[in-house]
XYZ file of C-alpha atoms in Angstrom:
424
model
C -44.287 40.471 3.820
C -44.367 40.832 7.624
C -40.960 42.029 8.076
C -41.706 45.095 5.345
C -44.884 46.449 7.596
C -43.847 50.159 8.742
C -43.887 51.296 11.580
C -46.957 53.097 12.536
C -45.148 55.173 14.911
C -42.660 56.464 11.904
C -45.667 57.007 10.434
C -47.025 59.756 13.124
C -43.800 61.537 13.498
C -43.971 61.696 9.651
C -47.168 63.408 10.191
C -46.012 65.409 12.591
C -43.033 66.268 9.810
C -45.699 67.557 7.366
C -47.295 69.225 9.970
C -44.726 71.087 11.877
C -43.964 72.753 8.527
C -47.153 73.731 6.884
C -48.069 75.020 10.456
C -45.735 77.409 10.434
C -48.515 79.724 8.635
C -49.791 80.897 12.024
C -46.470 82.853 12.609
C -47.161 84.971 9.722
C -47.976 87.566 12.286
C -44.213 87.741 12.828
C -43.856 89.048 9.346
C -46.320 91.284 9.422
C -44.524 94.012 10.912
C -41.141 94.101 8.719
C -43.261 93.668 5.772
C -45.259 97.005 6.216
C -42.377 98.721 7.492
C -39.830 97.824 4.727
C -42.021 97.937 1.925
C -44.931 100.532 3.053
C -48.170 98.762 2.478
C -50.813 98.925 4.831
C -51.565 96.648 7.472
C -54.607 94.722 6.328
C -52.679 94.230 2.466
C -50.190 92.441 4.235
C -52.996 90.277 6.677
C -54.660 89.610 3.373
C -51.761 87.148 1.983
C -52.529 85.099 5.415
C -56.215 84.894 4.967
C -55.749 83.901 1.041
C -53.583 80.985 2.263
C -56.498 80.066 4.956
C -59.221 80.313 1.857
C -57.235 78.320 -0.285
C -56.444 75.722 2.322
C -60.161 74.765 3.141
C -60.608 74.953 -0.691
C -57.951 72.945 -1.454
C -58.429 70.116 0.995
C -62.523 70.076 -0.046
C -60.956 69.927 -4.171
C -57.820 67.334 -4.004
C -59.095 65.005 -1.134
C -60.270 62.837 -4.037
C -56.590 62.952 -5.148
C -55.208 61.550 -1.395
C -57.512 58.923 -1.636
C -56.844 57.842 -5.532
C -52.972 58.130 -5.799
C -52.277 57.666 -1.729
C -50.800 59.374 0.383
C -46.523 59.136 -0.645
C -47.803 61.099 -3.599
C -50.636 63.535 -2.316
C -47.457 64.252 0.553
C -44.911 65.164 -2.693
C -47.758 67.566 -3.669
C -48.050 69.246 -0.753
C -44.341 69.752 -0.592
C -44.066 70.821 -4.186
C -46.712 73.802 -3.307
C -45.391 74.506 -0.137
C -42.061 74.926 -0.988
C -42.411 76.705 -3.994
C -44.981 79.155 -2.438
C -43.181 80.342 0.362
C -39.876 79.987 -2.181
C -42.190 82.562 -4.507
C -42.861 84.546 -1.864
C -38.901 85.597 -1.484
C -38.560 86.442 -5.265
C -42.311 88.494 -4.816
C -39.861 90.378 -1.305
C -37.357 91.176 -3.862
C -39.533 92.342 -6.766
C -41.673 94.311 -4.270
C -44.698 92.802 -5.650
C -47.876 92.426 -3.400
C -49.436 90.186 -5.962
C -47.069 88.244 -6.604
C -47.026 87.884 -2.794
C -50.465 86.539 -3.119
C -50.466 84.208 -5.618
C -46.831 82.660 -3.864
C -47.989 82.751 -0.068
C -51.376 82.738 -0.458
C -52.704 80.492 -3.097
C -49.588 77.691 -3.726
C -48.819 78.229 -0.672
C -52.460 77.850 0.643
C -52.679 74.548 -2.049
C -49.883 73.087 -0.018
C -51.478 73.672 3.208
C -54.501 71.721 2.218
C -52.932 68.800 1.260
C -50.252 68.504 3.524
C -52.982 68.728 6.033
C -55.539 66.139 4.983
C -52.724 63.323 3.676
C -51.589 62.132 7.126
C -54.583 62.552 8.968
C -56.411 59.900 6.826
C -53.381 58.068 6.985
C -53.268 58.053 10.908
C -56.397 57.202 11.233
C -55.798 53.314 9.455
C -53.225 53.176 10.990
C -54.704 53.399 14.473
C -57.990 51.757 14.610
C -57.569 51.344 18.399
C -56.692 54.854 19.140
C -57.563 56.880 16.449
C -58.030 60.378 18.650
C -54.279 59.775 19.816
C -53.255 59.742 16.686
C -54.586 62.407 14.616
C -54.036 64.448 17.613
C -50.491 63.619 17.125
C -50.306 65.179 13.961
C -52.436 67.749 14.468
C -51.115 68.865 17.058
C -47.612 69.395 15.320
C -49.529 72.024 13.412
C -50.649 73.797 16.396
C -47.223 73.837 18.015
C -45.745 75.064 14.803
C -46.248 78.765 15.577
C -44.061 78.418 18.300
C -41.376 76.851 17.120
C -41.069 78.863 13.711
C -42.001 82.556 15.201
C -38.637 82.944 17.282
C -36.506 81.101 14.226
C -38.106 83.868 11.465
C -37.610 86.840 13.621
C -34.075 85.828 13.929
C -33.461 85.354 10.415
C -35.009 88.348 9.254
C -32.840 90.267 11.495
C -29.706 88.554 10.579
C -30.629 87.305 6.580
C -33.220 89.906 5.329
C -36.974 89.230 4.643
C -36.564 87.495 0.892
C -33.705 85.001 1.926
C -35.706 83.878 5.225
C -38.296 83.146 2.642
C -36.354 81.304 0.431
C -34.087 79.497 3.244
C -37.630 78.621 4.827
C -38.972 77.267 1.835
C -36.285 74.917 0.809
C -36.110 73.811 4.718
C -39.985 72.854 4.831
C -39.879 71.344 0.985
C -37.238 68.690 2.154
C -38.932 68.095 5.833
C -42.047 67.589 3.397
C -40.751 65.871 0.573
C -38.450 63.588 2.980
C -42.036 62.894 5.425
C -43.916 61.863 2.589
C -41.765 59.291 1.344
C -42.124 56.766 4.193
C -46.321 57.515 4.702
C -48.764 54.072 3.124
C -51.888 52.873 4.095
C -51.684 49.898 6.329
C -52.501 46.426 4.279
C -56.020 45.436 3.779
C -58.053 44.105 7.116
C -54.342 44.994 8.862
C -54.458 45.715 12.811
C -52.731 46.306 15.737
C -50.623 43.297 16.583
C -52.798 41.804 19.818
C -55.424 43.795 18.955
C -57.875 40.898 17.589
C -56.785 38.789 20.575
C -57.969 41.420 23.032
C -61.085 42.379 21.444
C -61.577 37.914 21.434
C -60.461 37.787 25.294
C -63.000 40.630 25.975
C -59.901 42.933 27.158
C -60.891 45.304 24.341
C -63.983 46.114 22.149
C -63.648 47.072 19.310
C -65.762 49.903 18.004
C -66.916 49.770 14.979
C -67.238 52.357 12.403
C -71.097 53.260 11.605
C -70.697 52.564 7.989
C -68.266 53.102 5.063
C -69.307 55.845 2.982
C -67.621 57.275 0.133
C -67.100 61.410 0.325
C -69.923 61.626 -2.647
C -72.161 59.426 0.056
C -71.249 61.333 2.839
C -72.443 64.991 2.180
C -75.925 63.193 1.382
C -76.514 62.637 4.940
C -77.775 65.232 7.518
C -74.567 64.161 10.406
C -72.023 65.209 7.479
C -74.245 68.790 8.268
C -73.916 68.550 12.080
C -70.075 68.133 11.852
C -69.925 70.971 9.775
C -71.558 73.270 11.777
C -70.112 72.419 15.353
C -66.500 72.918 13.536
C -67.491 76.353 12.361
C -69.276 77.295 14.625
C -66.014 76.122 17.308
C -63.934 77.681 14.428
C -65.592 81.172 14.323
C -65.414 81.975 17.839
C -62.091 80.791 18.356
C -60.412 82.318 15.241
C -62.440 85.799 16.558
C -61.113 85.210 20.328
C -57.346 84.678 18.916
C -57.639 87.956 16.962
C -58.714 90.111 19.554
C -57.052 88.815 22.970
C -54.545 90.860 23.400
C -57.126 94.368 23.013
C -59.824 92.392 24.898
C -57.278 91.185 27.866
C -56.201 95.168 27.794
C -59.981 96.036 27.704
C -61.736 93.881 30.357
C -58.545 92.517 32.475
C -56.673 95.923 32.512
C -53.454 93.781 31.101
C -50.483 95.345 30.119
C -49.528 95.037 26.936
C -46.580 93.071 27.580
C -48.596 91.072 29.773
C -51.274 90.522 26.821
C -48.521 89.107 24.374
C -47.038 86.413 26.826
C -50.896 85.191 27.186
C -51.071 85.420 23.688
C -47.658 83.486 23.015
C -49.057 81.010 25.278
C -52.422 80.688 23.623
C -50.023 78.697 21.313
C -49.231 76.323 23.972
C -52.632 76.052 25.097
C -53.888 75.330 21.699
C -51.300 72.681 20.737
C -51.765 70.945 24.334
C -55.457 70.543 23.760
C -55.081 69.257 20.168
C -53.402 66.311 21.696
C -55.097 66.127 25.146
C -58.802 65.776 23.938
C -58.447 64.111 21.189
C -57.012 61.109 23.486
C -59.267 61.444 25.683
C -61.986 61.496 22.869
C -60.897 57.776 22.743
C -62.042 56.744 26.412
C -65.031 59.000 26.456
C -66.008 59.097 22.860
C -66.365 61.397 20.683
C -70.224 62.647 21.027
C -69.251 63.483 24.827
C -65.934 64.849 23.845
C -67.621 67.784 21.244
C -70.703 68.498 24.056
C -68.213 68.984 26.474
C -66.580 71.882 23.858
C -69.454 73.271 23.955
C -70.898 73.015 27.595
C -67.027 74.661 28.494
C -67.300 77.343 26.266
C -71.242 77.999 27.241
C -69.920 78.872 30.601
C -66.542 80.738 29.704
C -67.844 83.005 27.309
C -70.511 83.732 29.464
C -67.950 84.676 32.326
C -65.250 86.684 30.438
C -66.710 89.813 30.363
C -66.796 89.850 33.800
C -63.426 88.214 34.600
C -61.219 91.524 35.910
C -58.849 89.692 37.657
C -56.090 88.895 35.039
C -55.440 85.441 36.065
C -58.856 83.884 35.898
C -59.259 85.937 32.335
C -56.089 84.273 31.217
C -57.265 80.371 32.803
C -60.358 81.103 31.358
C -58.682 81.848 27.668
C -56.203 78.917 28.179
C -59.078 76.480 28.474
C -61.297 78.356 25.858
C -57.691 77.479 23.578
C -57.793 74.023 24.471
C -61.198 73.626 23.114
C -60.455 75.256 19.961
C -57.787 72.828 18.964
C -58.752 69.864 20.264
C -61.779 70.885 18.035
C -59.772 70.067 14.900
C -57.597 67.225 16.413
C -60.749 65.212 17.175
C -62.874 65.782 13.887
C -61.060 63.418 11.906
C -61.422 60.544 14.238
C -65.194 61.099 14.258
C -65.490 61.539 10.366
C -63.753 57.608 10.724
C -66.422 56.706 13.471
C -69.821 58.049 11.581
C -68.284 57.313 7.668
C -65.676 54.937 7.959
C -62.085 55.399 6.675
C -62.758 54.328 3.023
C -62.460 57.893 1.806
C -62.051 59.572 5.083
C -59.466 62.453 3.450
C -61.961 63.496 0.871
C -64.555 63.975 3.435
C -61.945 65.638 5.747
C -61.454 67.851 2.949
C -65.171 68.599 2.356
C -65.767 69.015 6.247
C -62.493 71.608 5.957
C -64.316 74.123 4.259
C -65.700 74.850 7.294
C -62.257 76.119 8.258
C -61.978 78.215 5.355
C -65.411 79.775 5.831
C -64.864 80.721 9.926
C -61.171 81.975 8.901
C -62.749 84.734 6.686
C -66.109 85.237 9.051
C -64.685 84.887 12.927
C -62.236 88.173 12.872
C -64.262 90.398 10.944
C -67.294 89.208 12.786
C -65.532 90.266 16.190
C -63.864 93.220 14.154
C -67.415 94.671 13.368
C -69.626 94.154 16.456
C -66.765 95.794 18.382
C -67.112 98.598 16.537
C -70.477 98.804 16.493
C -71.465 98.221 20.348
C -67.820 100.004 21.671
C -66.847 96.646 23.671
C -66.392 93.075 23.540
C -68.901 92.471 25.354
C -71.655 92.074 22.190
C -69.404 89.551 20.845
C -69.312 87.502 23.415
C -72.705 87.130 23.922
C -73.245 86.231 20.264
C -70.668 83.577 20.408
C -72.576 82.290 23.861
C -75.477 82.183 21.743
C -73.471 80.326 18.498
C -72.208 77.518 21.383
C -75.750 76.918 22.402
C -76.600 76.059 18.793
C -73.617 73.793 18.836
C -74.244 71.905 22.103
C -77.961 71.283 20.498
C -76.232 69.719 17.489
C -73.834 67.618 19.073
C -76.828 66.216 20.994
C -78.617 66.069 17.713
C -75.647 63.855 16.168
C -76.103 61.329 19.202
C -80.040 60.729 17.687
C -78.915 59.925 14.071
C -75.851 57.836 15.565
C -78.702 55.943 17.741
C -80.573 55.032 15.164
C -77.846 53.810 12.871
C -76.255 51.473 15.219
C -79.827 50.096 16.348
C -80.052 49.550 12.273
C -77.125 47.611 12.052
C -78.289 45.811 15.364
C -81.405 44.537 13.509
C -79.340 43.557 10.250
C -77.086 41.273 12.366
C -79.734 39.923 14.208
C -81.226 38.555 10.563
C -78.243 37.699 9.650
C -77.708 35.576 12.151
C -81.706 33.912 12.168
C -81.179 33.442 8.447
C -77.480 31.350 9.023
C-alpha cells in the first residue's frame, strides 16, 4: 500500500495543470479587439461573453462543489475538462457561424461551468494533501491561474494572426481539454488520518505544532455560522476593488500619473506578474504568520494605498503602489482556501470553497461597473477611491471580527479537552 501513495508534489503541478488552462480566461482581453473588428459588434457585446464565464464560474463552483466532494476529485477534474474544452471548442464553431449567442452559451456558460470546477477540484485536494503547509500549496495552484494570462495572451495573439480567430479557438480548446483531462487523472485524496512522512514525529519532538483545524463542518453546517459571513465579505469586498482597479489602470495611470499609454500597458502586463507573485508569496507566508494576520494585513496595505493613489504623480510610486495593491488581490484568493480548512476543516472544504466563490461571481459583475459609474459621475477617479478606502475599512473590522469568533471556539475546545481528560 505504501509504495502506491502519490506523490503530493505530482499532485500540485497537476493543479497547477488545471489551472494554467482554465486561467487562460483573463486573456480574453486579447480577443477582444479582432472580435469587434472582424465581426462588427460592439465593444461591451464582446466583454459580455467574459463576464458570463465569471457569473457562471462563482455559480458553478457554489452548485457542483457537492459533486467534488461526492465522486472526488479524478472525476470532478474530467468534468471540468469536458466543459472547458468543449466551450472554448464551441466558441470556434459560434467564430465561424458568426453567432454572438452561440458565443455565449460556448465561452460563457460551458465554458464558465468548466472554470468552476476546474477551480475548486485541486484546491480541496491540495489542501489534504498539505496539512503542514496548506497556504504553500493552494498558492501553488492558484497561482498557476494567475500566471495564466501571461503565458496564453502572447500564444493567442500569435495564432490569430497566423491561424484565424475560429481555429485558435478550436486548437486552444483541444490543447487545454488534454492538459485537463491528462491533470485530472493522477489527482486523489490522501488516505484516511495520512500525513506528511516526519510530520507526527516533529509535532511529538516539539519541532512542529500542529495546528489544528477549528472543527469539521460540512458545507450545509458551514453557511449556518456567522465566520462563513466574514469570509465572504473580506473576499468581495478584496474582490470588488481589485477587479475595479484592474479595469481602469491603464485610464487612471494616464489620468493621475500622466503615463503614456504605452507606458500604462507594460504596468498593466505586469499587473499579471504582480498578481501571480502574490498568490504564491502570501499565501506561504499565511503559513508562518497565520491567516487572521495575513487578511488584516490586506487590508491595513490597501487602507493606506488607496488612500495615497490619487495623489501619487510620480509614475513610479503609482506603479509600486499598484504592484503591491496586485499582490494583495491575489494572494486574496490563494489564501482563502487554506483558511476555509483552518475555521471548517477539510471534510467538505470544496463545497464550501464553492459557496464562499460566489463572492467572486458577485464582485466580477459589481467592481467594474461600480468604478465605471462613479467615474462618470464625479469626472475622476478620485470618488472611487475613496469608496474603496472606505469598503477596506469595513474589511479590516471584519478580519478583526473573525479573530473574536476564532477565540472563542478554540477556548471551547480548550474546555472540552480539559473534561475529557478529568473524566479519563
Amino acid at each position: 500500500m505504501e509504495q502506491k501513495l502519490k506523490n503530493r508534489w505530482l499532485i500540485a503541478a497537476a493543479a497547477v495543470g488545471i489551472h494554467l488552462s482554465i486561467g487562460s480566461v483573463y486573456a480574453w482581453s486579447v480577443f477582444t479587439n479582432p472580435i469587434k473588428d472582424q465581426y462588427g459588434w460592439e465593444l461591451k457585446q464582446v466583454q459580455l461573453a467574459f463576464s458570463i464565464a465569471i457569473l457562471f464560474l462563482g455559480l458553478s463552483a457554489a452548485f457542483l462543489g457537492h459533486y467534488v466532494e461526492k465522486h472526488g476529485p479524478r472525476k470532478a477534474g474530467i468534468l471540468a475538462s469536458i466543459f472547458f474544452g468543449i466551450g472554448i471548442t464551441g466558441s470556434g464553431i459560434a467564430m465561424k457561424m458568426g453567432s454572438l449567442p452561440l458565443l455565449y452559451l460556448c465561452y460563457g456558460v460551458l465554458g464558465g461551468i468548466g472554470l468552476g470546477v476546474g477551480y475548486i477540484t485541486p484546491v480541496s485536494t491540495l489542501v489534504k494533501w498539505f496539512p503542514d503547509r496548506r497556504g504553500l500549496a493552494t498558492g501553488l495552484a492558484i497561482m498557476g491561474f494567475g500566471f495564466a494570462s501571461m503565458i496564453a495572451g502572447p500564444i493567442i495573439q500569435a495564432l490569430i494572426e497566423s491561424v484565424g480567430i475560429p481555429n485558435t479557438f478550436f486548437i486552444l480548446g483541444i490543447i487545454y481539454f488534454i492538459v485537463m483531462f491528462a491533470s485530472a487523472q493522477y489527482l486523489a485524496p490522501p488516505p484516511q488520518g495520512w500525513v506528511p512522512k516526519g510530520y507526527s514525529a516533529e509535532a511529538s519532538a516539539g519541532q512542529k505544532q500542529i495546528k489544528k483545524d477549528l472543527c469539521q463542518l460540512t458545507a450545509n453546517e458551514a453557511v449556518k455560522t456567522r465566520r462563513f459571513y466574514w469570509l465572504w465579505l473580506m473576499l468581495f469586498i478584496n474582490v470588488t476593488c481589485g477587479i475595479a482597479i484592474i479595469s481602469v489602470a491603464s485610464p487612471m495611470a494616464q489620468e493621475i500619473a500622466g503615463m503614456s499609454v504605452g507606458m500604462a500597458a507594460t504596468m498593466v502586463g505586469l499587473n499579471g506578474l504582480f498578481n501571480g507573485a502574490g498568490r504564491i508569496g502570501w499565501a506561504s507566508m499565511s503559513d508562518f504568520i497565520g491567516r487572521p494576520n495575513t487578511y488584516t494585513a490586506f487590508f491595513a496595505i490597501q487602507i493606506v494605498l488607496f488612500f495615497l493613489l490619487p495623489s501619487l504623480t510620480m509614475q513610479t510610486l503609482f506603479m509600486i503602489a499598484m504592484f503591491i495593491i496586485m499582490t494583495c488581490y491575489g494572494g486574496g484568493f490563494a489564501s482563502i482556501p487554506a483558511y476555509i480548512g483552518d475555521l471548517f476543516g477539510t471534510k467538505q472544504l470544496g463545497a464550501i470553497h464553492g459557496y464562499v466563490l460566489t463572492a467572486w461571481a458577485a464582485a466580477g459583475l459589481a467592481g467594474p461597473i461600480f468604478a465605471a459609474w462613479v467615474r462618470e459621475k464625479t469626472g475622476s477617479y478620485t470618488g472611487t477611491l475613496s469608496v474603496f478606502v472606505g469598503m477596506f475599512v469595513v474589511a479590516l473590522l471584519i478580519s478583526l471580527i473573525v479573530r473574536l469568533d476564532i477565540k472563542k471556539l478554540k477556548d471551547e475546545a480548550a474546555r472540552k479537552e480539559n473534561s475529557v481528560e478529568l473524566a479519563s
